[in-house]
GROMACS .gro file of C-alpha atoms in nm:
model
  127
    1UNK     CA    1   8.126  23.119   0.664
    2UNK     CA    2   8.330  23.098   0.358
    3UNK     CA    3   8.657  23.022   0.330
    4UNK     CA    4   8.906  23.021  -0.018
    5UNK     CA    5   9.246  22.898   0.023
    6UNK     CA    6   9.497  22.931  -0.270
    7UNK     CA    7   9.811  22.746  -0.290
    8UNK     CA    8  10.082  22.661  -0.566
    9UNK     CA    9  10.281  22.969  -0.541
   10UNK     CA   10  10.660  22.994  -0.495
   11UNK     CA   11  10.953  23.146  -0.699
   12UNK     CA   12  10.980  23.024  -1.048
   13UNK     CA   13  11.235  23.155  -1.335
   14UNK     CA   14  11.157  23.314  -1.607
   15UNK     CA   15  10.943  23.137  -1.844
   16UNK     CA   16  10.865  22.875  -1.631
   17UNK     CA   17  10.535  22.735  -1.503
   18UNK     CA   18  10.316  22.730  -1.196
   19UNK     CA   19   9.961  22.605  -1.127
   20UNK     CA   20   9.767  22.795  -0.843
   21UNK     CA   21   9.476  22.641  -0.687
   22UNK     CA   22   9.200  22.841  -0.461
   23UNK     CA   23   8.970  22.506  -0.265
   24UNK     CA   24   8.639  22.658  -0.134
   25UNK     CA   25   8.453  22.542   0.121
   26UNK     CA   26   8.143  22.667   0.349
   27UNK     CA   27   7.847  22.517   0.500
   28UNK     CA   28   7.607  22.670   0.327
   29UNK     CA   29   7.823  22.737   0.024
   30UNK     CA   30   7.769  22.591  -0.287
   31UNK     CA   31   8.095  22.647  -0.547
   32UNK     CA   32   7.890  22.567  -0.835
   33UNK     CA   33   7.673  22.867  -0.766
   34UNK     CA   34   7.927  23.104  -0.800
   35UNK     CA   35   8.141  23.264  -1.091
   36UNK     CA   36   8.492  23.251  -0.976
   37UNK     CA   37   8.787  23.478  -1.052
   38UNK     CA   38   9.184  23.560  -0.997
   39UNK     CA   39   9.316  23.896  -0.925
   40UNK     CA   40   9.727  24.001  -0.833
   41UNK     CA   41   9.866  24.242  -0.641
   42UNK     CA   42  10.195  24.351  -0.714
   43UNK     CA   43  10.447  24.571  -0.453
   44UNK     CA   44  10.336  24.879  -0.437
   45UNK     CA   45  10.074  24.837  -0.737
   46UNK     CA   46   9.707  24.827  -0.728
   47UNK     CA   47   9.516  24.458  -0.707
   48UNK     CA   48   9.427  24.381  -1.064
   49UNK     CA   49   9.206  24.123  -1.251
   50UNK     CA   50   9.372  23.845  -1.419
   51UNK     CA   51   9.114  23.573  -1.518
   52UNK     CA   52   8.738  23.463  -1.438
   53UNK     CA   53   8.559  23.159  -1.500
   54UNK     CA   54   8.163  23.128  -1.483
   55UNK     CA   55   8.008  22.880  -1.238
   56UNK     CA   56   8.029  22.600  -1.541
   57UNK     CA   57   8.360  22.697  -1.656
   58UNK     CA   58   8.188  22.744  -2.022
   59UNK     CA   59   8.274  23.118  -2.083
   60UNK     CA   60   8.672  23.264  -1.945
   61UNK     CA   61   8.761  23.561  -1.943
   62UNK     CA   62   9.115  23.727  -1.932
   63UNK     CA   63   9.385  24.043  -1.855
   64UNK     CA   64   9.505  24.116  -2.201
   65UNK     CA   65   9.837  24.080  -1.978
   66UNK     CA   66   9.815  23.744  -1.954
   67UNK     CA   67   9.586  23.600  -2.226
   68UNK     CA   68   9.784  23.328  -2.442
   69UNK     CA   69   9.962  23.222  -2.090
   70UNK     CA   70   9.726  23.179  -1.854
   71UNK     CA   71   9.448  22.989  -1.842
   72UNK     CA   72   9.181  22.912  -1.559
   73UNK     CA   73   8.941  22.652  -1.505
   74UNK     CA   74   8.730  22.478  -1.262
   75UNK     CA   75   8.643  22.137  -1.116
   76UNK     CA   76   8.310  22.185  -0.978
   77UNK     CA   77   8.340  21.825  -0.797
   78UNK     CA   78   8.586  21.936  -0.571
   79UNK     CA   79   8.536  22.278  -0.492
   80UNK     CA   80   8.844  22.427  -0.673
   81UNK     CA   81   8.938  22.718  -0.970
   82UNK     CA   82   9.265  22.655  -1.077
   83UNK     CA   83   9.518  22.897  -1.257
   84UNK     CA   84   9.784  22.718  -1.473
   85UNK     CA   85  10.042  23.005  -1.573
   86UNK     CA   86  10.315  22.941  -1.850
   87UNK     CA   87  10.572  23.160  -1.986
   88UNK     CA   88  10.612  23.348  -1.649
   89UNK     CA   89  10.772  23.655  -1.668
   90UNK     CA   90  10.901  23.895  -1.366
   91UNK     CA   91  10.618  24.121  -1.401
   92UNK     CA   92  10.404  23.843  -1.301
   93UNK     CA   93  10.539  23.859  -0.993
   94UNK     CA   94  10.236  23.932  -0.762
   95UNK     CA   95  10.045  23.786  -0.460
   96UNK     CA   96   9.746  23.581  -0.652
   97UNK     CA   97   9.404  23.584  -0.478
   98UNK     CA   98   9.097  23.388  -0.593
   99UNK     CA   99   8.735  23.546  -0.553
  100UNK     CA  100   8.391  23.424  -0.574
  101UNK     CA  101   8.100  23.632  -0.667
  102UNK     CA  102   7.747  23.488  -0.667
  103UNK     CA  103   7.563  23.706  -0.987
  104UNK     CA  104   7.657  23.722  -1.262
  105UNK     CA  105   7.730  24.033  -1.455
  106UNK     CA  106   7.951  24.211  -1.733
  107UNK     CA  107   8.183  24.343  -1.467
  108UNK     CA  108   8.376  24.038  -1.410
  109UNK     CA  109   8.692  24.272  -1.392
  110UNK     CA  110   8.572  24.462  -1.117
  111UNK     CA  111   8.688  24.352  -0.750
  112UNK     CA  112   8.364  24.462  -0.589
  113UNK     CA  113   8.166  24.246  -0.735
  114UNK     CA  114   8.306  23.984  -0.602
  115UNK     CA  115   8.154  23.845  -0.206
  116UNK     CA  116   8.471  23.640  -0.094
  117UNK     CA  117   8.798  23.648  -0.103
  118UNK     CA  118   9.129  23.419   0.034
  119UNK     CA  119   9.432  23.497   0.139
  120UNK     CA  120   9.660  23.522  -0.168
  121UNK     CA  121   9.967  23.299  -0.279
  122UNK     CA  122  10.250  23.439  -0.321
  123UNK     CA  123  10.389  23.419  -0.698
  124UNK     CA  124  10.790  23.538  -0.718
  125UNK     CA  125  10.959  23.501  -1.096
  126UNK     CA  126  11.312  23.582  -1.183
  127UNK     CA  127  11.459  23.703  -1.429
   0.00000   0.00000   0.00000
């Protein structure tokens, strides 16, 4: 069984900073096999992508939402895709989920191609 666990959420203000991580772990799961991503979920909104990674962390992708403030990357030795956001804004203000998804293809946007998902973090910015 998989399991993804995010963390690093909370309420920040308005152009501050917060760095999300998503730890992966499994038995027969091997993080460097998979391309990773982060979606949000705002209230009463739609989840959305926000950023994917490939399983060496050579090629990112982004939301044109966030690109220029966000950025995500991966350390392969420990299992974790990280999310380092800057110049927050209120309409950032989401529950974050990571996803893994073992094949790669164009549709890194799309949530179902992605196998596993965690829980979410909870991201709150004020204005």
């Amino acid at each position: 069984q998989v399991q993804l666990v995010e963390s690093g959420g909370g309420l920040v203000q308005a152009g501050g900073s917060l760095r999300l991580s998503c730890v992966a772990s499994g038995r027969t799961f091997t993080f460097s096999n998979y391309h990773m991503g982060w979606f949000r979920q705002a209230p009463g909104k739609e989840r959305e992508f926000v950023a994917a990674i490939s399983w060496s962390g050579g090629t990112t992708y982004y939301a044109d939402s966030v690109k220029g403030r966000f950025t995500i990357s991966r350390d392969n030795a420990k299992n974790t895709v990280y999310l380092q956001t800057n110049g927050l804004k209120p309409e950032d203000t989401a529950v974050y989920y990571c996803a893994a998804r073992r094949y790669y293809t164009a549709n890194y946007n799309e949530q179902n191609e992605y196998d596993y998902w965690g829980q979410g973090t909870q991201v709150t910015v004020s204005s």
